[in-house]
Amino acid sequence: MTTTPNSALRAVRMGLLMSQDDLARAIREAGVPGASKRLVQRWEAGVTTSPRPVYARALEQVTGLPIEALGFAAPIPLGEVADDGRGGHDMTVAGTEAAPAPVAHGHRANHSGIWLSRYEYFSSGRGAAFVGLHHVVVLQHGSRLTVRSLPGSSDSALIMDLVVDGNVVTGTWTEETARDSYYQGARYHGAIQLLAEPTGRRMAGKWVGFGKEFDVNTGPWQLVFQDASTAKTAVERYNHRPQE
């Protein structure tokens, strides 16, 4: 039986500048004395796909992210019954298996490494255009890209979950703003589609997201390659605010 590595958890851990030992120690300090480096290794290797609730709560506490954002399966809800409008009823039950990853046709390169994320947006409240910059860790497994921002690169936390199909990169983004920023801890999310250049050093496209006036906005977004290494030394080297 093959296992799928948990790239999301690994990216989050690296984004927090933690070793596997560090994460295990933080979980123990969160009140779970049995956490060990070996347990973290099993999670990241995909051997354990659903941690026990006590570990799930500790992981959420340590990382500040919901367990689903850490690459683990969400709790399975109970079946729901709905009137089908024709005198009958439909029952839906969430499956226990994750949907298979789309196959990347013509997939050329591995995009793992450290990239500079740059997007532009218009603030209706301030009446001006702004640029959002983050250094991000990109980890690739098959056709999937897991993207997490480095904590020192911005006051906001950026997450992207993408799928590569040839030179087309499509997925979702989520950004949680700082509590002391203009947006006061607001959480934004949307969709994104990029085109990867044949050089493998730049992806450029557009984002789509919602505004506070119940409208849908869009703008340019690009990822620019910085370093192929995701070692701790490389991560520390880019854990600072990017320069325009």
PDB file of C-alpha atoms in Angstrom:
ATOM      1  CA  MET A   1       0.000   0.000   0.000  1.00  0.00           C
ATOM      2  CA  THR A   2       1.454   3.357  -1.062  1.00  0.00           C
ATOM      3  CA  THR A   3       1.188   6.451   1.078  1.00  0.00           C
ATOM      4  CA  THR A   4       0.938  10.100   0.042  1.00  0.00           C
ATOM      5  CA  PRO A   5       3.260  12.438   1.960  1.00  0.00           C
ATOM      6  CA  ASN A   6       1.529  15.222   3.862  1.00  0.00           C
ATOM      7  CA  SER A   7       3.093  18.191   2.084  1.00  0.00           C
ATOM      8  CA  ALA A   8       0.712  20.651   3.737  1.00  0.00           C
ATOM      9  CA  LEU A   9       1.862  19.823   7.270  1.00  0.00           C
ATOM     10  CA  ARG A  10       5.509  19.888   6.220  1.00  0.00           C
ATOM     11  CA  ALA A  11       5.070  23.284   4.545  1.00  0.00           C
ATOM     12  CA  VAL A  12       3.345  24.736   7.614  1.00  0.00           C
ATOM     13  CA  ARG A  13       6.081  23.381   9.910  1.00  0.00           C
ATOM     14  CA  MET A  14       8.804  24.829   7.706  1.00  0.00           C
ATOM     15  CA  GLY A  15       6.936  28.122   7.480  1.00  0.00           C
ATOM     16  CA  LEU A  16       7.011  28.270  11.281  1.00  0.00           C
ATOM     17  CA  LEU A  17      10.773  27.630  11.170  1.00  0.00           C
ATOM     18  CA  MET A  18      10.331  24.444  13.205  1.00  0.00           C
ATOM     19  CA  SER A  19      12.183  21.159  12.930  1.00  0.00           C
ATOM     20  CA  GLN A  20      10.255  17.940  13.483  1.00  0.00           C
ATOM     21  CA  ASP A  21      11.688  17.896  17.014  1.00  0.00           C
ATOM     22  CA  ASP A  22      10.497  21.472  17.544  1.00  0.00           C
ATOM     23  CA  LEU A  23       6.947  20.638  16.456  1.00  0.00           C
ATOM     24  CA  ALA A  24       6.824  17.570  18.685  1.00  0.00           C
ATOM     25  CA  ARG A  25       8.066  19.664  21.624  1.00  0.00           C
ATOM     26  CA  ALA A  26       5.444  22.358  20.966  1.00  0.00           C
ATOM     27  CA  ILE A  27       2.700  19.725  20.947  1.00  0.00           C
ATOM     28  CA  ARG A  28       3.949  18.356  24.255  1.00  0.00           C
ATOM     29  CA  GLU A  29       3.938  21.883  25.678  1.00  0.00           C
ATOM     30  CA  ALA A  30       0.342  22.212  24.451  1.00  0.00           C
ATOM     31  CA  GLY A  31      -0.585  19.398  26.843  1.00  0.00           C
ATOM     32  CA  VAL A  32       0.030  16.162  24.938  1.00  0.00           C
ATOM     33  CA  PRO A  33       3.022  14.460  26.626  1.00  0.00           C
ATOM     34  CA  GLY A  34       3.183  11.545  24.155  1.00  0.00           C
ATOM     35  CA  ALA A  35       4.131  13.609  21.088  1.00  0.00           C
ATOM     36  CA  SER A  36       7.480  12.622  19.550  1.00  0.00           C
ATOM     37  CA  LYS A  37       9.601  13.328  16.499  1.00  0.00           C
ATOM     38  CA  ARG A  38       8.714   9.862  15.224  1.00  0.00           C
ATOM     39  CA  LEU A  39       5.007  10.729  15.387  1.00  0.00           C
ATOM     40  CA  VAL A  40       5.595  13.920  13.380  1.00  0.00           C
ATOM     41  CA  GLN A  41       7.550  11.878  10.827  1.00  0.00           C
ATOM     42  CA  ARG A  42       4.623   9.470  10.454  1.00  0.00           C
ATOM     43  CA  TRP A  43       2.239  12.365   9.917  1.00  0.00           C
ATOM     44  CA  GLU A  44       4.441  13.987   7.281  1.00  0.00           C
ATOM     45  CA  ALA A  45       5.110  10.681   5.533  1.00  0.00           C
ATOM     46  CA  GLY A  46       1.364  10.102   5.217  1.00  0.00           C
ATOM     47  CA  VAL A  47       1.470   6.925   7.309  1.00  0.00           C
ATOM     48  CA  THR A  48      -1.047   8.458   9.727  1.00  0.00           C
ATOM     49  CA  THR A  49      -3.755  10.361   7.828  1.00  0.00           C
ATOM     50  CA  SER A  50      -6.069  11.181  10.719  1.00  0.00           C
ATOM     51  CA  PRO A  51      -4.496  12.073  14.089  1.00  0.00           C
ATOM     52  CA  ARG A  52      -6.322  11.340  17.318  1.00  0.00           C
ATOM     53  CA  PRO A  53      -8.546  14.250  18.469  1.00  0.00           C
ATOM     54  CA  VAL A  54      -6.166  15.209  21.283  1.00  0.00           C
ATOM     55  CA  TYR A  55      -3.306  15.562  18.767  1.00  0.00           C
ATOM     56  CA  ALA A  56      -5.554  17.365  16.257  1.00  0.00           C
ATOM     57  CA  ARG A  57      -6.484  19.978  18.866  1.00  0.00           C
ATOM     58  CA  ALA A  58      -2.830  20.449  19.830  1.00  0.00           C
ATOM     59  CA  LEU A  59      -1.786  20.819  16.184  1.00  0.00           C
ATOM     60  CA  GLU A  60      -4.449  23.483  15.653  1.00  0.00           C
ATOM     61  CA  GLN A  61      -3.285  25.285  18.786  1.00  0.00           C
ATOM     62  CA  VAL A  62       0.393  25.216  17.806  1.00  0.00           C
ATOM     63  CA  THR A  63      -0.045  26.178  14.134  1.00  0.00           C
ATOM     64  CA  GLY A  64      -3.107  28.413  14.408  1.00  0.00           C
ATOM     65  CA  LEU A  65      -4.697  26.547  11.493  1.00  0.00           C
ATOM     66  CA  PRO A  66      -7.668  24.156  11.258  1.00  0.00           C
ATOM     67  CA  ILE A  67      -6.758  20.476  10.944  1.00  0.00           C
ATOM     68  CA  GLU A  68      -8.028  20.402   7.334  1.00  0.00           C
ATOM     69  CA  ALA A  69      -5.420  23.041   6.369  1.00  0.00           C
ATOM     70  CA  LEU A  70      -2.701  20.767   7.782  1.00  0.00           C
ATOM     71  CA  GLY A  71      -3.339  18.066   5.201  1.00  0.00           C
ATOM     72  CA  PHE A  72      -5.493  15.796   7.377  1.00  0.00           C
ATOM     73  CA  ALA A  73      -8.970  14.543   6.598  1.00  0.00           C
ATOM     74  CA  ALA A  74     -11.821  16.544   8.070  1.00  0.00           C
ATOM     75  CA  PRO A  75     -14.101  14.765  10.547  1.00  0.00           C
ATOM     76  CA  ILE A  76     -16.770  12.783   8.716  1.00  0.00           C
ATOM     77  CA  PRO A  77     -20.206  14.323   9.290  1.00  0.00           C
ATOM     78  CA  LEU A  78     -23.336  12.321   9.913  1.00  0.00           C
ATOM     79  CA  GLY A  79     -25.606  11.564   6.971  1.00  0.00           C
ATOM     80  CA  GLU A  80     -28.062  14.288   6.060  1.00  0.00           C
ATOM     81  CA  VAL A  81     -31.590  13.751   4.787  1.00  0.00           C
ATOM     82  CA  ALA A  82     -33.162  16.219   2.372  1.00  0.00           C
ATOM     83  CA  ASP A  83     -36.542  16.389   0.651  1.00  0.00           C
ATOM     84  CA  ASP A  84     -35.939  15.839  -3.050  1.00  0.00           C
ATOM     85  CA  GLY A  85     -39.049  17.865  -3.984  1.00  0.00           C
ATOM     86  CA  ARG A  86     -40.751  14.881  -5.597  1.00  0.00           C
ATOM     87  CA  GLY A  87     -42.133  13.176  -2.500  1.00  0.00           C
ATOM     88  CA  GLY A  88     -38.896  11.323  -1.749  1.00  0.00           C
ATOM     89  CA  HIS A  89     -35.791  11.976   0.266  1.00  0.00           C
ATOM     90  CA  ASP A  90     -32.100  11.994  -0.512  1.00  0.00           C
ATOM     91  CA  MET A  91     -29.421  11.037   1.971  1.00  0.00           C
ATOM     92  CA  THR A  92     -25.859  12.201   1.556  1.00  0.00           C
ATOM     93  CA  VAL A  93     -22.986  10.756   3.536  1.00  0.00           C
ATOM     94  CA  ALA A  94     -19.433  12.048   3.256  1.00  0.00           C
ATOM     95  CA  GLY A  95     -17.026   9.447   1.949  1.00  0.00           C
ATOM     96  CA  THR A  96     -13.955   8.355   3.857  1.00  0.00           C
ATOM     97  CA  GLU A  97     -11.606   8.499   0.899  1.00  0.00           C
ATOM     98  CA  ALA A  98     -10.162  11.681  -0.493  1.00  0.00           C
ATOM     99  CA  ALA A  99     -10.852  12.434  -4.139  1.00  0.00           C
ATOM    100  CA  PRO A 100      -8.001  11.353  -6.421  1.00  0.00           C
ATOM    101  CA  ALA A 101      -5.644  14.062  -7.503  1.00  0.00           C
ATOM    102  CA  PRO A 102      -6.068  15.216 -11.107  1.00  0.00           C
ATOM    103  CA  VAL A 103      -3.418  13.901 -13.464  1.00  0.00           C
ATOM    104  CA  ALA A 104      -1.040  16.535 -14.736  1.00  0.00           C
ATOM    105  CA  HIS A 105      -0.700  16.201 -18.510  1.00  0.00           C
ATOM    106  CA  GLY A 106       2.616  17.285 -19.870  1.00  0.00           C
ATOM    107  CA  HIS A 107       3.893  18.115 -16.407  1.00  0.00           C
ATOM    108  CA  ARG A 108       7.466  19.285 -16.835  1.00  0.00           C
ATOM    109  CA  ALA A 109       9.180  20.409 -13.660  1.00  0.00           C
ATOM    110  CA  ASN A 110       9.134  20.199  -9.913  1.00  0.00           C
ATOM    111  CA  HIS A 111       8.246  23.590  -8.504  1.00  0.00           C
ATOM    112  CA  SER A 112       9.313  22.936  -4.905  1.00  0.00           C
ATOM    113  CA  GLY A 113      11.357  25.733  -3.400  1.00  0.00           C
ATOM    114  CA  ILE A 114      11.038  29.284  -2.152  1.00  0.00           C
ATOM    115  CA  TRP A 115       9.158  31.790  -4.291  1.00  0.00           C
ATOM    116  CA  LEU A 116       8.215  35.459  -4.088  1.00  0.00           C
ATOM    117  CA  SER A 117       4.442  35.956  -4.182  1.00  0.00           C
ATOM    118  CA  ARG A 118       3.225  39.319  -5.500  1.00  0.00           C
ATOM    119  CA  TYR A 119      -0.374  40.365  -6.054  1.00  0.00           C
ATOM    120  CA  GLU A 120      -2.130  43.675  -6.599  1.00  0.00           C
ATOM    121  CA  TYR A 121      -5.504  44.796  -5.247  1.00  0.00           C
ATOM    122  CA  PHE A 122      -7.623  47.926  -4.983  1.00  0.00           C
ATOM    123  CA  SER A 123      -8.852  49.033  -1.561  1.00  0.00           C
ATOM    124  CA  SER A 124     -12.231  50.726  -1.914  1.00  0.00           C
ATOM    125  CA  GLY A 125     -12.009  51.941   1.682  1.00  0.00           C
ATOM    126  CA  ARG A 126      -8.724  53.722   1.059  1.00  0.00           C
ATOM    127  CA  GLY A 127      -9.339  54.556  -2.591  1.00  0.00           C
ATOM    128  CA  ALA A 128      -5.951  53.305  -3.772  1.00  0.00           C
ATOM    129  CA  ALA A 129      -4.170  50.279  -5.226  1.00  0.00           C
ATOM    130  CA  PHE A 130      -1.778  48.217  -3.106  1.00  0.00           C
ATOM    131  CA  VAL A 131       0.691  45.351  -3.523  1.00  0.00           C
ATOM    132  CA  GLY A 132       0.851  42.261  -1.315  1.00  0.00           C
ATOM    133  CA  LEU A 133       4.263  40.592  -1.003  1.00  0.00           C
ATOM    134  CA  HIS A 134       5.190  37.307   0.706  1.00  0.00           C
ATOM    135  CA  HIS A 135       8.053  34.867   0.576  1.00  0.00           C
ATOM    136  CA  VAL A 136       6.406  31.454   0.335  1.00  0.00           C
ATOM    137  CA  VAL A 137       7.486  27.822   0.625  1.00  0.00           C
ATOM    138  CA  VAL A 138       6.197  25.714  -2.275  1.00  0.00           C
ATOM    139  CA  LEU A 139       6.132  21.918  -1.918  1.00  0.00           C
ATOM    140  CA  GLN A 140       5.091  19.699  -4.806  1.00  0.00           C
ATOM    141  CA  HIS A 141       3.771  16.143  -4.663  1.00  0.00           C
ATOM    142  CA  GLY A 142       2.622  14.810  -8.000  1.00  0.00           C
ATOM    143  CA  SER A 143       0.443  17.475  -9.574  1.00  0.00           C
ATOM    144  CA  ARG A 144      -0.347  19.259  -6.318  1.00  0.00           C
ATOM    145  CA  LEU A 145       1.390  22.354  -4.959  1.00  0.00           C
ATOM    146  CA  THR A 146       1.132  23.358  -1.312  1.00  0.00           C
ATOM    147  CA  VAL A 147       2.058  27.001  -0.718  1.00  0.00           C
ATOM    148  CA  ARG A 148       2.556  28.590   2.723  1.00  0.00           C
ATOM    149  CA  SER A 149       3.983  32.030   3.514  1.00  0.00           C
ATOM    150  CA  LEU A 150       6.951  32.513   5.812  1.00  0.00           C
ATOM    151  CA  PRO A 151       5.877  34.268   9.031  1.00  0.00           C
ATOM    152  CA  GLY A 152       8.544  36.969   8.885  1.00  0.00           C
ATOM    153  CA  SER A 153       7.771  37.983   5.295  1.00  0.00           C
ATOM    154  CA  SER A 154       4.470  39.712   6.079  1.00  0.00           C
ATOM    155  CA  ASP A 155       2.037  40.540   8.862  1.00  0.00           C
ATOM    156  CA  SER A 156      -0.590  38.426   7.067  1.00  0.00           C
ATOM    157  CA  ALA A 157      -0.575  34.640   6.585  1.00  0.00           C
ATOM    158  CA  LEU A 158      -1.045  33.333   3.038  1.00  0.00           C
ATOM    159  CA  ILE A 159      -2.087  29.800   2.031  1.00  0.00           C
ATOM    160  CA  MET A 160      -2.486  28.454  -1.516  1.00  0.00           C
ATOM    161  CA  ASP A 161      -3.497  24.969  -2.639  1.00  0.00           C
ATOM    162  CA  LEU A 162      -2.835  24.481  -6.343  1.00  0.00           C
ATOM    163  CA  VAL A 163      -2.941  21.819  -9.050  1.00  0.00           C
ATOM    164  CA  VAL A 164      -0.520  21.772 -12.012  1.00  0.00           C
ATOM    165  CA  ASP A 165      -1.773  20.668 -15.436  1.00  0.00           C
ATOM    166  CA  GLY A 166       1.031  21.206 -17.923  1.00  0.00           C
ATOM    167  CA  ASN A 167       1.787  24.923 -17.764  1.00  0.00           C
ATOM    168  CA  VAL A 168      -1.566  25.776 -16.189  1.00  0.00           C
ATOM    169  CA  VAL A 169      -1.707  26.171 -12.398  1.00  0.00           C
ATOM    170  CA  THR A 170      -5.159  26.436 -10.804  1.00  0.00           C
ATOM    171  CA  GLY A 171      -6.398  26.478  -7.230  1.00  0.00           C
ATOM    172  CA  THR A 172      -7.472  28.482  -4.215  1.00  0.00           C
ATOM    173  CA  TRP A 173      -5.920  31.062  -1.907  1.00  0.00           C
ATOM    174  CA  THR A 174      -6.647  32.186   1.647  1.00  0.00           C
ATOM    175  CA  GLU A 175      -5.144  35.153   3.471  1.00  0.00           C
ATOM    176  CA  GLU A 176      -5.633  36.053   7.127  1.00  0.00           C
ATOM    177  CA  THR A 177      -4.722  39.658   7.845  1.00  0.00           C
ATOM    178  CA  ALA A 178      -3.035  40.866  11.011  1.00  0.00           C
ATOM    179  CA  ARG A 179      -5.289  41.985  13.846  1.00  0.00           C
ATOM    180  CA  ASP A 180      -3.513  45.337  14.108  1.00  0.00           C
ATOM    181  CA  SER A 181      -3.676  46.003  10.362  1.00  0.00           C
ATOM    182  CA  TYR A 182      -6.207  48.096   8.429  1.00  0.00           C
ATOM    183  CA  TYR A 183      -8.293  44.940   7.852  1.00  0.00           C
ATOM    184  CA  GLN A 184      -8.232  43.974  11.563  1.00  0.00           C
ATOM    185  CA  GLY A 185      -7.722  40.229  11.255  1.00  0.00           C
ATOM    186  CA  ALA A 186     -10.207  39.692   8.426  1.00  0.00           C
ATOM    187  CA  ARG A 187      -9.930  36.449   6.455  1.00  0.00           C
ATOM    188  CA  TYR A 188     -10.180  36.557   2.665  1.00  0.00           C
ATOM    189  CA  HIS A 189     -10.222  33.713   0.158  1.00  0.00           C
ATOM    190  CA  GLY A 190     -10.785  33.078  -3.522  1.00  0.00           C
ATOM    191  CA  ALA A 191      -9.583  31.320  -6.652  1.00  0.00           C
ATOM    192  CA  ILE A 192      -6.439  31.748  -8.727  1.00  0.00           C
ATOM    193  CA  GLN A 193      -5.135  30.639 -12.111  1.00  0.00           C
ATOM    194  CA  LEU A 194      -1.545  31.075 -13.264  1.00  0.00           C
ATOM    195  CA  LEU A 195       0.500  30.164 -16.324  1.00  0.00           C
ATOM    196  CA  ALA A 196       3.963  28.741 -15.609  1.00  0.00           C
ATOM    197  CA  GLU A 197       6.681  29.978 -17.936  1.00  0.00           C
ATOM    198  CA  PRO A 198       8.721  27.280 -19.727  1.00  0.00           C
ATOM    199  CA  THR A 199      11.799  28.420 -17.784  1.00  0.00           C
ATOM    200  CA  GLY A 200      10.106  27.276 -14.563  1.00  0.00           C
ATOM    201  CA  ARG A 201      11.072  30.550 -12.866  1.00  0.00           C
ATOM    202  CA  ARG A 202       7.817  32.489 -12.990  1.00  0.00           C
ATOM    203  CA  MET A 203       4.073  31.889 -12.808  1.00  0.00           C
ATOM    204  CA  ALA A 204       1.729  34.735 -13.681  1.00  0.00           C
ATOM    205  CA  GLY A 205      -2.029  35.096 -13.840  1.00  0.00           C
ATOM    206  CA  LYS A 206      -4.991  36.464 -11.932  1.00  0.00           C
ATOM    207  CA  TRP A 207      -6.836  36.053  -8.661  1.00  0.00           C
ATOM    208  CA  VAL A 208     -10.572  36.254  -8.040  1.00  0.00           C
ATOM    209  CA  GLY A 209     -12.026  37.149  -4.649  1.00  0.00           C
ATOM    210  CA  PHE A 210     -14.868  38.900  -2.870  1.00  0.00           C
ATOM    211  CA  GLY A 211     -15.074  42.439  -1.544  1.00  0.00           C
ATOM    212  CA  LYS A 212     -16.823  43.844   1.494  1.00  0.00           C
ATOM    213  CA  GLU A 213     -19.470  45.451  -0.734  1.00  0.00           C
ATOM    214  CA  PHE A 214     -20.677  41.985  -1.809  1.00  0.00           C
ATOM    215  CA  ASP A 215     -18.843  42.234  -5.104  1.00  0.00           C
ATOM    216  CA  VAL A 216     -16.332  40.016  -6.894  1.00  0.00           C
ATOM    217  CA  ASN A 217     -12.901  41.491  -7.539  1.00  0.00           C
ATOM    218  CA  THR A 218      -9.919  40.388  -9.586  1.00  0.00           C
ATOM    219  CA  GLY A 219      -6.302  41.397 -10.057  1.00  0.00           C
ATOM    220  CA  PRO A 220      -2.839  40.239 -11.192  1.00  0.00           C
ATOM    221  CA  TRP A 221      -0.812  37.683  -9.214  1.00  0.00           C
ATOM    222  CA  GLN A 222       2.604  36.214  -9.876  1.00  0.00           C
ATOM    223  CA  LEU A 223       5.047  33.841  -8.229  1.00  0.00           C
ATOM    224  CA  VAL A 224       8.740  34.406  -8.954  1.00  0.00           C
ATOM    225  CA  PHE A 225      11.254  31.653  -8.206  1.00  0.00           C
ATOM    226  CA  GLN A 226      13.931  32.444  -5.608  1.00  0.00           C
ATOM    227  CA  ASP A 227      15.614  29.223  -4.393  1.00  0.00           C
ATOM    228  CA  ALA A 228      15.191  25.487  -5.065  1.00  0.00           C
ATOM    229  CA  SER A 229      16.195  24.567  -1.518  1.00  0.00           C
ATOM    230  CA  THR A 230      13.625  24.125   1.245  1.00  0.00           C
ATOM    231  CA  ALA A 231      16.237  23.359   3.880  1.00  0.00           C
ATOM    232  CA  LYS A 232      15.999  25.206   7.190  1.00  0.00           C
ATOM    233  CA  THR A 233      18.930  27.479   6.294  1.00  0.00           C
ATOM    234  CA  ALA A 234      17.242  28.548   3.053  1.00  0.00           C
ATOM    235  CA  VAL A 235      13.927  29.135   4.786  1.00  0.00           C
ATOM    236  CA  GLU A 236      15.620  31.298   7.420  1.00  0.00           C
ATOM    237  CA  ARG A 237      17.394  33.274   4.684  1.00  0.00           C
ATOM    238  CA  TYR A 238      14.053  34.311   3.152  1.00  0.00           C
ATOM    239  CA  ASN A 239      12.117  34.815   6.384  1.00  0.00           C
ATOM    240  CA  HIS A 240      12.031  38.598   5.980  1.00  0.00           C
ATOM    241  CA  ARG A 241       9.927  41.188   4.218  1.00  0.00           C
ATOM    242  CA  PRO A 242      10.496  41.126   0.439  1.00  0.00           C
ATOM    243  CA  GLN A 243      11.679  44.222  -1.367  1.00  0.00           C
ATOM    244  CA  GLU A 244       9.863  45.539  -4.442  1.00  0.00           C
TER     245      GLU A 244
END
